[in-house]
Amino acid sequence: MKTTGPITALALSALLALTACTALPPRPAMPDAFAPLPAAEGVMAERLDPAEAQHPGESGFRLVSTGTEAYALRAYSARVATRSLDIQTYIWHGDFTGKLLAQRALEAADRGVQVRILVDDMDARARNAGFAALDAHERIEVRVFNPFASRRGTLSRIGELGTGLKRLNHRMHNKSWIADNRIALVGGRNLGDEYFGASAESNFVDLDLLMVGPVVPQVSASFDRFWNAPSNYPIAAINKEPPTAEALARVRAVLRATPAEVASSPYATVLREDPAVQRLIAGEGTLHWSRDWTFVSDDPHKGDQDAAQFKHSAVLEALAPAMRSSRHELRVISPYFVPGRLGTKGLLDVAGTGVDVRVLTNSLAATDVAAVHSGYARYRKDLLKGGVQLWELKPTSNAPSRFSLRGSSGSSLHTKALVIDDRQVFVGSYNLDPRSTSLNTEQGVLVSHPQLAQELTQAFEEQSRGTHAWQVQQVDGNLRWSDGTQTWTRDPEATMGRRMQVWLVRLLPVQSQL
């Protein structure tokens, strides 16, 4: 006990010394840059012009629930792009789908396409060398949102978080993939194997909206707003070593070897056999056209605001009245569901009007962030007592070929979506939790279309069946979990370690961070 103080002080001094030498340099002065006008030539223009001409003033939408189709849409659109490719993401893994998409972006740049990559630095820092090498290409520019000053080392990262948490706690959670300013994919998916049904171990159940028409320039304008915001830095401005042609050549060699790696994997068979992917390649696929849509994105300065919590989130400002407008049914899909007092009251108010309110979230056994579950668990009884029905996804694994929001569930839910009655859907990056509301930037699309609402409602119903999820109920004041064949009196299939994490987090004043 006598040595604890000096050792702690020494460790703290060491961390402070590490961070003292790692301050962000001044952000270089740069003129604002904007995406070009939608491409009028090329494969996408040839395929989309006739459809858009038949639906003047409308935008086309399609739910993209399978991981294979989500990957193929990104890869294919990058391959046929002629002018621009804008990629905004929270995470970009260095696994084989991540490398394949990087290769597609590099090939597009080699053809003369202007490629802009905007990635949050919470993940990008670990892949700093790869992103910096891509930035050496004359037609690829990489920027990182809210960057760390240190570019490598665990201790320096911990030290920087310890001394700069107020700034670094605000992250860019947006996900957009925009090709030629003609098509856009927006939703919950990051870039990596588990988001595309390619992981041999576990995959996320996730969802995108494919969009064409007038909505796409709005998504592109949001990208531009983030691209030009002072909260991001060109990677060349913070990288300790200037990008070189040699570094780019090394990355190019790694990426060129990736197709051979994929060809020998089960995922290649899945891509060949997936009918949705084959229809995509053939230029087929149904779009649902609507004039009634709203694309909404938080301000990149959101983390700097001192306004009331509700005012922090442009996404929530759009969703809250839409949810209150429910007359019959409200379906909520949120993997990280921490409604808090205000959110719980809002859902209970809707349920109190006679609306059938149902929520699908992760079970403790399925979630990839057990600490978040503690923030949700404290509101379960209040929600159930007030008439809100709850389902928690089971942690079952599945083969990539069956990965789908409509098929067998993955190991963890990652979809962020709403269905309002039989008329309106929301798909985006926004979780119903304090972090999405007040700390991270988020975005999404609210669309009125009965067919989209029916498709997402059917997906909710299938995922909430006993084969995929447990329904949580309250009996004599006690929680019960049931899948129709068996009943549990505590979180089913959760390990002791996960239960301990939840218990410990509930003792700490950290709910606002969940």
Short mmCIF file of C-alpha atoms in Angstrom, two decimals:
data_model
loop_
_atom_site.label_atom_id
_atom_site.label_comp_id
_atom_site.label_asym_id
_atom_site.label_seq_id
_atom_site.Cartn_x
_atom_site.Cartn_y
_atom_site.Cartn_z
CA MET A 1 0.00 0.00 0.00
CA LYS A 2 2.81 2.42 0.77
CA THR A 3 4.23 2.23 -2.76
CA THR A 4 0.91 2.71 -4.60
CA GLY A 5 0.98 6.51 -4.44
CA PRO A 6 4.49 7.01 -5.87
CA ILE A 7 3.94 4.41 -8.58
CA THR A 8 0.64 5.96 -9.58
CA ALA A 9 2.19 9.41 -9.63
CA LEU A 10 5.11 8.13 -11.71
CA ALA A 11 2.77 6.46 -14.20
CA LEU A 12 0.68 9.61 -14.46
CA SER A 13 3.81 11.71 -14.95
CA ALA A 14 4.95 9.37 -17.72
CA LEU A 15 1.61 9.64 -19.51
CA LEU A 16 1.62 13.41 -19.20
CA ALA A 17 5.16 13.50 -20.56
CA LEU A 18 4.07 11.42 -23.53
CA THR A 19 1.16 13.68 -24.32
CA ALA A 20 3.06 16.90 -23.71
CA CYS A 21 4.92 16.37 -26.98
CA THR A 22 1.83 15.43 -28.98
CA ALA A 23 -0.25 18.48 -29.79
CA LEU A 24 -2.16 18.85 -33.02
CA PRO A 25 -0.43 21.16 -35.48
CA PRO A 26 -2.39 24.11 -36.87
CA ARG A 27 -4.86 22.94 -39.49
CA PRO A 28 -3.59 24.09 -42.88
CA ALA A 29 -5.64 26.70 -44.70
CA MET A 30 -7.55 25.02 -47.50
CA PRO A 31 -10.24 26.28 -49.87
CA ASP A 32 -13.60 24.58 -49.52
CA ALA A 33 -14.03 21.65 -51.89
CA PHE A 34 -17.27 20.25 -53.26
CA ALA A 35 -18.45 17.18 -55.14
CA PRO A 36 -18.91 17.59 -58.89
CA LEU A 37 -22.35 17.65 -60.46
CA PRO A 38 -24.00 14.25 -61.00
CA ALA A 39 -22.28 12.37 -63.81
CA ALA A 40 -24.14 12.55 -67.12
CA GLU A 41 -22.17 9.74 -68.74
CA GLY A 42 -21.10 6.23 -67.82
CA VAL A 43 -22.84 3.03 -66.76
CA MET A 44 -24.72 4.57 -63.83
CA ALA A 45 -26.05 7.42 -65.94
CA GLU A 46 -27.14 5.00 -68.66
CA ARG A 47 -29.01 2.83 -66.16
CA LEU A 48 -30.50 5.59 -64.03
CA ASP A 49 -31.47 8.28 -66.56
CA PRO A 50 -34.50 6.38 -67.97
CA ALA A 51 -35.81 5.46 -64.50
CA GLU A 52 -35.40 8.97 -63.14
CA ALA A 53 -37.09 10.41 -66.24
CA GLN A 54 -40.14 8.26 -65.46
CA HIS A 55 -40.22 9.61 -61.88
CA PRO A 56 -39.57 13.38 -62.16
CA GLY A 57 -39.02 15.04 -58.80
CA GLU A 58 -38.94 11.69 -56.98
CA SER A 59 -36.10 9.75 -55.37
CA GLY A 60 -35.74 5.98 -55.56
CA PHE A 61 -35.02 3.83 -52.49
CA ARG A 62 -34.25 0.19 -51.75
CA LEU A 63 -33.58 -1.57 -48.47
CA VAL A 64 -30.25 -3.40 -48.57
CA SER A 65 -30.35 -6.04 -45.86
CA THR A 66 -27.94 -8.72 -47.04
CA GLY A 67 -24.27 -8.21 -46.37
CA THR A 68 -23.29 -9.63 -49.74
CA GLU A 69 -25.48 -7.18 -51.67
CA ALA A 70 -24.23 -4.31 -49.49
CA TYR A 71 -20.64 -5.21 -50.35
CA ALA A 72 -21.38 -5.78 -54.03
CA LEU A 73 -23.14 -2.42 -54.40
CA ARG A 74 -20.11 -0.62 -53.05
CA ALA A 75 -17.62 -2.61 -55.10
CA TYR A 76 -19.65 -2.36 -58.31
CA SER A 77 -20.38 1.37 -58.00
CA ALA A 78 -16.68 2.07 -57.42
CA ARG A 79 -15.81 -0.03 -60.48
CA VAL A 80 -18.16 1.86 -62.83
CA ALA A 81 -17.72 5.37 -61.37
CA THR A 82 -16.45 7.91 -63.89
CA ARG A 83 -16.04 11.17 -61.94
CA SER A 84 -16.19 10.93 -58.16
CA LEU A 85 -16.25 8.53 -55.23
CA ASP A 86 -16.89 9.94 -51.74
CA ILE A 87 -16.58 7.59 -48.76
CA GLN A 88 -17.46 8.60 -45.21
CA THR A 89 -17.19 6.01 -42.44
CA TYR A 90 -16.65 5.48 -38.76
CA ILE A 91 -14.65 2.23 -39.19
CA TRP A 92 -12.68 0.80 -42.12
CA HIS A 93 -11.10 -2.52 -41.21
CA GLY A 94 -8.01 -3.96 -42.88
CA ASP A 95 -9.61 -7.38 -43.44
CA PHE A 96 -10.29 -8.78 -46.88
CA THR A 97 -13.54 -6.93 -47.68
CA GLY A 98 -11.96 -3.76 -46.30
CA LYS A 99 -8.92 -4.31 -48.52
CA LEU A 100 -11.08 -5.15 -51.54
CA LEU A 101 -13.00 -1.90 -51.20
CA ALA A 102 -9.72 -0.01 -50.81
CA GLN A 103 -8.51 -1.69 -53.99
CA ARG A 104 -11.70 -0.63 -55.82
CA ALA A 105 -11.16 2.95 -54.66
CA LEU A 106 -7.52 2.84 -55.82
CA GLU A 107 -8.52 1.41 -59.21
CA ALA A 108 -11.10 4.17 -59.59
CA ALA A 109 -8.43 6.79 -58.88
CA ASP A 110 -6.14 5.14 -61.43
CA ARG A 111 -8.92 5.63 -64.02
CA GLY A 112 -9.10 9.34 -63.21
CA VAL A 113 -11.94 9.30 -60.66
CA GLN A 114 -11.52 11.80 -57.81
CA VAL A 115 -11.68 9.82 -54.54
CA ARG A 116 -12.28 11.45 -51.16
CA ILE A 117 -12.08 9.38 -47.98
CA LEU A 118 -13.27 10.81 -44.66
CA VAL A 119 -12.85 8.45 -41.71
CA ASP A 120 -13.17 8.93 -37.97
CA ASP A 121 -9.80 8.79 -36.27
CA MET A 122 -10.89 6.54 -33.40
CA ASP A 123 -10.41 3.70 -35.89
CA ALA A 124 -8.23 5.30 -38.58
CA ARG A 125 -5.29 5.90 -36.23
CA ALA A 126 -4.62 2.14 -36.11
CA ARG A 127 -4.40 2.11 -39.92
CA ASN A 128 -2.58 5.40 -40.27
CA ALA A 129 0.16 4.05 -42.56
CA GLY A 130 -2.31 2.56 -45.04
CA PHE A 131 -4.46 5.67 -45.25
CA ALA A 132 -1.39 7.88 -45.55
CA ALA A 133 -0.09 5.73 -48.41
CA LEU A 134 -3.39 6.00 -50.31
CA ASP A 135 -3.26 9.75 -49.80
CA ALA A 136 -0.03 9.77 -51.83
CA HIS A 137 -2.11 9.05 -54.95
CA GLU A 138 -2.71 12.25 -56.89
CA ARG A 139 -6.45 11.56 -57.13
CA ILE A 140 -7.05 10.29 -53.59
CA GLU A 141 -7.36 12.58 -50.60
CA VAL A 142 -7.78 11.24 -47.07
CA ARG A 143 -9.00 13.29 -44.14
CA VAL A 144 -9.56 12.16 -40.55
CA PHE A 145 -12.25 13.49 -38.26
CA ASN A 146 -11.23 14.85 -34.85
CA PRO A 147 -7.75 13.30 -35.01
CA PHE A 148 -5.37 12.22 -32.30
CA ALA A 149 -2.09 14.10 -32.40
CA SER A 150 -0.12 10.89 -31.79
CA ARG A 151 -0.24 8.48 -34.71
CA ARG A 152 0.92 5.28 -33.04
CA GLY A 153 1.37 3.66 -29.64
CA THR A 154 -1.17 2.53 -27.04
CA LEU A 155 0.31 4.51 -24.16
CA SER A 156 0.35 7.75 -26.12
CA ARG A 157 -3.27 7.18 -27.11
CA ILE A 158 -4.31 6.53 -23.51
CA GLY A 159 -2.42 9.58 -22.35
CA GLU A 160 -4.01 11.75 -25.01
CA LEU A 161 -7.48 10.51 -24.07
CA GLY A 162 -6.71 11.26 -20.44
CA THR A 163 -5.72 14.85 -21.12
CA GLY A 164 -8.03 15.63 -24.06
CA LEU A 165 -11.18 13.58 -23.42
CA LYS A 166 -13.53 16.54 -23.81
CA ARG A 167 -12.48 16.93 -27.44
CA LEU A 168 -11.76 13.31 -28.34
CA ASN A 169 -15.04 12.04 -26.89
CA HIS A 170 -16.92 13.46 -29.89
CA ARG A 171 -16.83 11.12 -32.88
CA MET A 172 -18.16 11.04 -36.45
CA HIS A 173 -20.51 8.04 -36.68
CA ASN A 174 -21.89 8.87 -40.17
CA LYS A 175 -21.66 6.32 -42.98
CA SER A 176 -22.07 7.31 -46.64
CA TRP A 177 -20.90 5.82 -49.93
CA ILE A 178 -21.55 8.15 -52.89
CA ALA A 179 -20.57 7.29 -56.47
CA ASP A 180 -20.65 9.84 -59.29
CA ASN A 181 -23.16 11.85 -57.24
CA ARG A 182 -25.74 9.47 -58.78
CA ILE A 183 -26.19 6.78 -56.13
CA ALA A 184 -25.69 6.82 -52.38
CA LEU A 185 -25.71 4.18 -49.67
CA VAL A 186 -26.56 5.39 -46.16
CA GLY A 187 -27.20 3.31 -43.06
CA GLY A 188 -25.51 1.52 -40.22
CA ARG A 189 -22.72 -0.37 -41.95
CA ASN A 190 -19.06 0.31 -41.42
CA LEU A 191 -16.54 -1.22 -43.84
CA GLY A 192 -15.28 -4.66 -42.78
CA ASP A 193 -16.00 -8.38 -42.95
CA GLU A 194 -18.54 -8.58 -40.11
CA TYR A 195 -20.68 -5.88 -41.79
CA PHE A 196 -20.79 -7.73 -45.13
CA GLY A 197 -21.48 -11.29 -43.96
CA ALA A 198 -17.87 -12.27 -44.66
CA SER A 199 -16.67 -13.13 -41.17
CA ALA A 200 -16.16 -16.80 -40.42
CA GLU A 201 -16.88 -16.19 -36.74
CA SER A 202 -19.76 -13.73 -36.39
CA ASN A 203 -21.60 -11.13 -38.42
CA PHE A 204 -23.76 -8.11 -37.74
CA VAL A 205 -27.40 -7.85 -38.77
CA ASP A 206 -27.31 -4.48 -40.50
CA LEU A 207 -29.19 -2.33 -43.00
CA ASP A 208 -28.56 0.31 -45.69
CA LEU A 209 -30.77 2.37 -47.95
CA LEU A 210 -29.71 2.52 -51.59
CA MET A 211 -30.81 5.87 -52.99
CA VAL A 212 -30.96 7.57 -56.38
CA GLY A 213 -32.47 10.82 -57.58
CA PRO A 214 -32.65 14.25 -55.87
CA VAL A 215 -31.83 12.82 -52.43
CA VAL A 216 -28.28 11.95 -53.53
CA PRO A 217 -27.04 15.56 -53.94
CA GLN A 218 -28.30 16.21 -50.39
CA VAL A 219 -26.21 13.31 -49.06
CA SER A 220 -23.32 14.68 -51.09
CA ALA A 221 -23.82 18.18 -49.62
CA SER A 222 -23.65 16.67 -46.12
CA PHE A 223 -20.40 14.97 -47.06
CA ASP A 224 -19.04 18.31 -48.30
CA ARG A 225 -20.03 20.02 -45.05
CA PHE A 226 -18.05 17.44 -43.06
CA TRP A 227 -15.19 17.49 -45.56
CA ASN A 228 -14.75 21.25 -45.17
CA ALA A 229 -15.29 21.35 -41.39
CA PRO A 230 -12.34 22.41 -39.19
CA SER A 231 -12.88 19.27 -37.10
CA ASN A 232 -11.08 17.15 -39.67
CA TYR A 233 -7.48 17.26 -40.85
CA PRO A 234 -5.80 16.10 -44.04
CA ILE A 235 -3.88 13.02 -43.01
CA ALA A 236 -0.75 14.50 -44.56
CA ALA A 237 -0.93 17.38 -42.06
CA ILE A 238 -0.79 15.13 -39.00
CA ASN A 239 1.22 12.19 -40.27
CA LYS A 240 4.77 12.24 -38.94
CA GLU A 241 6.17 11.16 -42.28
CA PRO A 242 5.19 12.60 -45.67
CA PRO A 243 3.33 10.22 -48.02
CA THR A 244 5.63 8.64 -50.58
CA ALA A 245 5.28 6.82 -53.87
CA GLU A 246 7.13 3.89 -52.30
CA ALA A 247 4.54 3.59 -49.52
CA LEU A 248 1.74 3.69 -52.09
CA ALA A 249 3.47 0.98 -54.13
CA ARG A 250 3.68 -1.28 -51.05
CA VAL A 251 -0.02 -0.80 -50.29
CA ARG A 252 -0.88 -1.38 -53.93
CA ALA A 253 0.94 -4.73 -53.85
CA VAL A 254 -0.97 -5.80 -50.74
CA LEU A 255 -4.31 -4.81 -52.26
CA ARG A 256 -3.59 -6.57 -55.55
CA ALA A 257 -3.08 -9.83 -53.65
CA THR A 258 -6.47 -9.56 -51.93
CA PRO A 259 -8.66 -10.93 -54.78
CA ALA A 260 -6.67 -14.18 -54.68
CA GLU A 261 -7.28 -14.35 -50.93
CA VAL A 262 -11.02 -13.88 -51.50
CA ALA A 263 -11.14 -16.36 -54.39
CA SER A 264 -10.02 -19.15 -52.07
CA SER A 265 -12.58 -18.25 -49.37
CA PRO A 266 -16.22 -19.32 -48.94
CA TYR A 267 -17.24 -15.71 -49.48
CA ALA A 268 -16.43 -15.92 -53.19
CA THR A 269 -18.96 -18.73 -53.54
CA VAL A 270 -21.52 -16.72 -51.63
CA LEU A 271 -21.08 -13.74 -53.96
CA ARG A 272 -21.45 -15.95 -57.04
CA GLU A 273 -24.56 -17.70 -55.72
CA ASP A 274 -26.36 -14.78 -54.09
CA PRO A 275 -29.30 -13.98 -56.41
CA ALA A 276 -29.44 -10.36 -55.21
CA VAL A 277 -25.82 -9.86 -56.24
CA GLN A 278 -26.42 -11.45 -59.62
CA ARG A 279 -29.46 -9.23 -60.23
CA LEU A 280 -27.34 -6.23 -59.31
CA ILE A 281 -24.64 -7.18 -61.83
CA ALA A 282 -27.34 -7.67 -64.47
CA GLY A 283 -28.67 -4.17 -63.81
CA GLU A 284 -31.93 -5.37 -62.27
CA GLY A 285 -33.56 -4.53 -58.95
CA THR A 286 -36.65 -2.73 -57.73
CA LEU A 287 -36.61 0.83 -56.49
CA HIS A 288 -39.46 2.42 -54.55
CA TRP A 289 -40.03 6.01 -55.66
CA SER A 290 -41.22 8.78 -53.37
CA ARG A 291 -41.45 12.56 -53.19
CA ASP A 292 -41.84 12.48 -49.42
CA TRP A 293 -38.42 11.99 -47.88
CA THR A 294 -36.04 13.81 -45.55
CA PHE A 295 -32.31 13.32 -45.37
CA VAL A 296 -30.98 14.61 -42.06
CA SER A 297 -27.43 14.92 -40.77
CA ASP A 298 -25.98 16.40 -37.62
CA ASP A 299 -23.76 19.45 -37.81
CA PRO A 300 -20.04 18.51 -37.74
CA HIS A 301 -19.73 21.14 -34.97
CA LYS A 302 -22.23 19.23 -32.82
CA GLY A 303 -19.64 18.33 -30.20
CA ASP A 304 -18.76 22.00 -29.71
CA GLN A 305 -22.30 23.10 -28.89
CA ASP A 306 -23.42 23.93 -25.35
CA ALA A 307 -27.15 23.87 -26.04
CA ALA A 308 -29.66 21.64 -24.30
CA GLN A 309 -29.28 17.93 -24.95
CA PHE A 310 -32.26 17.67 -27.31
CA LYS A 311 -30.96 20.50 -29.46
CA HIS A 312 -27.67 18.70 -30.01
CA SER A 313 -29.19 16.20 -32.43
CA ALA A 314 -30.67 17.25 -35.77
CA VAL A 315 -31.50 13.58 -36.36
CA LEU A 316 -33.51 13.32 -33.14
CA GLU A 317 -35.27 16.60 -33.93
CA ALA A 318 -36.52 14.96 -37.14
CA LEU A 319 -37.33 11.58 -35.59
CA ALA A 320 -39.13 12.70 -32.43
CA PRO A 321 -42.17 14.29 -34.16
CA ALA A 322 -42.30 11.44 -36.66
CA MET A 323 -42.46 8.91 -33.82
CA ARG A 324 -45.13 10.96 -32.03
CA SER A 325 -47.17 10.95 -35.23
CA SER A 326 -47.69 7.18 -34.98
CA ARG A 327 -51.34 6.20 -34.96
CA HIS A 328 -51.25 2.42 -35.01
CA GLU A 329 -47.77 0.89 -34.87
CA LEU A 330 -44.23 1.97 -34.05
CA ARG A 331 -41.35 -0.43 -34.60
CA VAL A 332 -37.91 0.49 -33.26
CA ILE A 333 -34.69 -1.37 -34.11
CA SER A 334 -31.71 -0.11 -32.11
CA PRO A 335 -28.70 -2.27 -31.21
CA TYR A 336 -27.53 0.15 -28.52
CA PHE A 337 -30.81 1.11 -26.88
CA VAL A 338 -30.43 3.45 -23.91
CA PRO A 339 -33.62 5.54 -23.94
CA GLY A 340 -32.91 7.48 -20.73
CA ARG A 341 -35.66 9.25 -18.83
CA LEU A 342 -36.76 11.46 -21.72
CA GLY A 343 -36.69 8.69 -24.32
CA THR A 344 -38.56 6.31 -22.03
CA LYS A 345 -41.21 8.96 -21.40
CA GLY A 346 -41.51 9.61 -25.13
CA LEU A 347 -42.07 5.93 -25.92
CA LEU A 348 -44.52 5.55 -23.03
CA ASP A 349 -46.44 8.61 -24.21
CA VAL A 350 -46.82 7.06 -27.67
CA ALA A 351 -47.85 3.70 -26.19
CA GLY A 352 -50.32 5.51 -23.92
CA THR A 353 -52.27 6.69 -26.97
CA GLY A 354 -52.98 3.07 -27.93
CA VAL A 355 -50.13 2.70 -30.42
CA ASP A 356 -48.56 -0.77 -30.58
CA VAL A 357 -44.92 0.07 -29.70
CA ARG A 358 -42.32 -2.66 -30.18
CA VAL A 359 -38.54 -2.49 -29.72
CA LEU A 360 -35.90 -4.93 -30.98
CA THR A 361 -32.45 -4.60 -29.44
CA ASN A 362 -29.50 -6.79 -28.52
CA SER A 363 -29.63 -9.24 -25.64
CA LEU A 364 -26.80 -9.16 -23.13
CA ALA A 365 -25.49 -12.37 -24.70
CA ALA A 366 -25.54 -10.88 -28.21
CA THR A 367 -24.34 -7.31 -27.73
CA ASP A 368 -20.78 -6.42 -28.65
CA VAL A 369 -20.75 -3.66 -26.00
CA ALA A 370 -21.88 -5.16 -22.69
CA ALA A 371 -21.46 -1.85 -20.85
CA VAL A 372 -24.22 -0.28 -22.97
CA HIS A 373 -26.61 -2.99 -21.85
CA SER A 374 -26.52 -1.59 -18.32
CA GLY A 375 -27.99 1.68 -19.55
CA TYR A 376 -30.84 -0.16 -21.24
CA ALA A 377 -31.51 -2.66 -18.45
CA ARG A 378 -32.48 0.00 -15.91
CA TYR A 379 -35.44 1.08 -18.09
CA ARG A 380 -36.83 -2.35 -19.05
CA LYS A 381 -39.39 -2.58 -16.26
CA ASP A 382 -40.69 0.97 -16.80
CA LEU A 383 -41.06 0.37 -20.53
CA LEU A 384 -42.86 -2.94 -20.06
CA LYS A 385 -45.13 -1.53 -17.37
CA GLY A 386 -46.14 1.29 -19.72
CA GLY A 387 -47.04 -1.01 -22.60
CA VAL A 388 -43.87 -1.00 -24.69
CA GLN A 389 -43.04 -4.51 -25.92
CA LEU A 390 -39.41 -5.64 -25.93
CA TRP A 391 -37.49 -8.27 -27.87
CA GLU A 392 -33.79 -9.06 -27.50
CA LEU A 393 -31.83 -10.69 -30.31
CA LYS A 394 -30.25 -14.08 -29.63
CA PRO A 395 -26.48 -14.53 -30.15
CA THR A 396 -26.73 -17.19 -32.86
CA SER A 397 -24.06 -17.45 -35.54
CA ASN A 398 -24.67 -18.19 -39.19
CA ALA A 399 -22.92 -18.88 -42.45
CA PRO A 400 -22.29 -15.84 -44.67
CA SER A 401 -24.69 -17.14 -47.32
CA ARG A 402 -27.58 -16.82 -44.86
CA PHE A 403 -26.68 -13.42 -43.51
CA SER A 404 -29.72 -11.18 -43.87
CA LEU A 405 -32.05 -9.02 -41.88
CA ARG A 406 -34.76 -11.32 -43.21
CA GLY A 407 -32.91 -14.59 -42.61
CA SER A 408 -31.08 -16.13 -39.70
CA SER A 409 -29.79 -13.53 -37.30
CA GLY A 410 -26.14 -12.75 -36.97
CA SER A 411 -24.31 -12.74 -33.71
CA SER A 412 -25.20 -9.12 -32.98
CA LEU A 413 -27.71 -6.53 -34.10
CA HIS A 414 -26.32 -3.39 -35.76
CA THR A 415 -29.36 -2.06 -37.65
CA LYS A 416 -30.69 1.39 -36.73
CA ALA A 417 -34.21 1.76 -38.10
CA LEU A 418 -37.82 2.73 -37.42
CA VAL A 419 -41.17 1.87 -38.97
CA ILE A 420 -44.03 4.28 -38.37
CA ASP A 421 -47.44 2.76 -39.07
CA ASP A 422 -47.64 1.38 -42.61
CA ARG A 423 -46.28 4.51 -44.25
CA GLN A 424 -42.83 5.65 -43.13
CA VAL A 425 -39.36 4.24 -42.43
CA PHE A 426 -36.10 5.59 -41.06
CA VAL A 427 -32.70 4.04 -41.77
CA GLY A 428 -29.46 5.56 -40.54
CA SER A 429 -26.58 5.52 -38.09
CA TYR A 430 -28.52 6.90 -35.11
CA ASN A 431 -29.01 4.72 -32.02
CA LEU A 432 -31.60 5.65 -29.41
CA ASP A 433 -28.95 6.41 -26.81
CA PRO A 434 -27.25 9.42 -25.19
CA ARG A 435 -24.05 9.07 -27.24
CA SER A 436 -25.89 9.37 -30.56
CA THR A 437 -27.95 12.24 -29.19
CA SER A 438 -25.27 14.40 -27.62
CA LEU A 439 -21.75 13.20 -28.46
CA ASN A 440 -21.44 11.62 -31.90
CA THR A 441 -22.51 13.04 -35.25
CA GLU A 442 -25.18 10.92 -36.95
CA GLN A 443 -27.33 10.90 -40.06
CA GLY A 444 -30.22 9.04 -41.68
CA VAL A 445 -33.12 9.09 -44.12
CA LEU A 446 -36.83 9.28 -43.31
CA VAL A 447 -38.95 8.06 -46.25
CA SER A 448 -42.69 7.74 -46.72
CA HIS A 449 -43.54 4.71 -48.83
CA PRO A 450 -45.97 1.89 -47.93
CA GLN A 451 -43.91 -0.85 -49.60
CA LEU A 452 -40.75 0.11 -47.74
CA ALA A 453 -42.74 0.17 -44.49
CA GLN A 454 -44.17 -3.27 -45.24
CA GLU A 455 -40.76 -4.74 -46.05
CA LEU A 456 -39.16 -3.40 -42.87
CA THR A 457 -42.16 -4.46 -40.75
CA GLN A 458 -41.89 -7.99 -42.15
CA ALA A 459 -38.19 -8.02 -41.35
CA PHE A 460 -38.93 -6.90 -37.78
CA GLU A 461 -41.54 -9.61 -37.36
CA GLU A 462 -39.20 -12.30 -38.64
CA GLN A 463 -36.31 -11.19 -36.44
CA SER A 464 -38.51 -11.03 -33.34
CA ARG A 465 -39.69 -14.63 -33.72
CA GLY A 466 -38.65 -17.10 -31.05
CA THR A 467 -36.07 -18.66 -33.36
CA HIS A 468 -34.14 -15.36 -33.42
CA ALA A 469 -35.09 -13.41 -30.30
CA TRP A 470 -36.39 -13.58 -26.75
CA GLN A 471 -39.45 -11.58 -25.79
CA VAL A 472 -38.98 -9.82 -22.47
CA GLN A 473 -42.04 -9.68 -20.20
CA GLN A 474 -42.81 -8.66 -16.65
CA VAL A 475 -44.60 -11.16 -14.40
CA ASP A 476 -45.46 -10.12 -10.84
CA GLY A 477 -42.82 -7.41 -11.04
CA ASN A 478 -40.07 -9.79 -12.24
CA LEU A 479 -38.54 -10.00 -15.71
CA ARG A 480 -38.97 -13.11 -17.83
CA TRP A 481 -37.39 -14.00 -21.19
CA SER A 482 -39.18 -16.41 -23.51
CA ASP A 483 -38.73 -17.73 -27.04
CA GLY A 484 -42.01 -19.66 -26.95
CA THR A 485 -40.38 -22.93 -25.97
CA GLN A 486 -38.41 -22.00 -22.86
CA THR A 487 -38.48 -19.28 -20.20
CA TRP A 488 -35.58 -17.71 -18.31
CA THR A 489 -35.63 -15.66 -15.12
CA ARG A 490 -32.46 -13.69 -15.94
CA ASP A 491 -30.61 -12.61 -19.08
CA PRO A 492 -30.37 -15.87 -21.04
CA GLU A 493 -27.03 -17.29 -22.20
CA ALA A 494 -25.09 -14.33 -20.75
CA THR A 495 -21.76 -15.21 -19.15
CA MET A 496 -20.87 -14.29 -15.60
CA GLY A 497 -18.27 -11.88 -16.94
CA ARG A 498 -20.91 -9.96 -18.91
CA ARG A 499 -23.24 -9.85 -15.92
CA MET A 500 -20.41 -8.44 -13.82
CA GLN A 501 -19.68 -5.74 -16.43
CA VAL A 502 -23.32 -4.65 -16.38
CA TRP A 503 -23.38 -4.60 -12.58
CA LEU A 504 -20.19 -2.56 -12.34
CA VAL A 505 -21.21 -0.03 -15.00
CA ARG A 506 -24.55 0.55 -13.28
CA LEU A 507 -22.61 1.72 -10.21
CA LEU A 508 -20.75 4.37 -12.21
CA PRO A 509 -22.08 7.78 -13.33
CA VAL A 510 -21.43 7.07 -17.01
CA GLN A 511 -24.88 6.80 -18.54
CA SER A 512 -24.36 9.94 -20.61
CA GLN A 513 -21.40 8.22 -22.31
CA LEU A 514 -23.27 5.06 -23.34
#
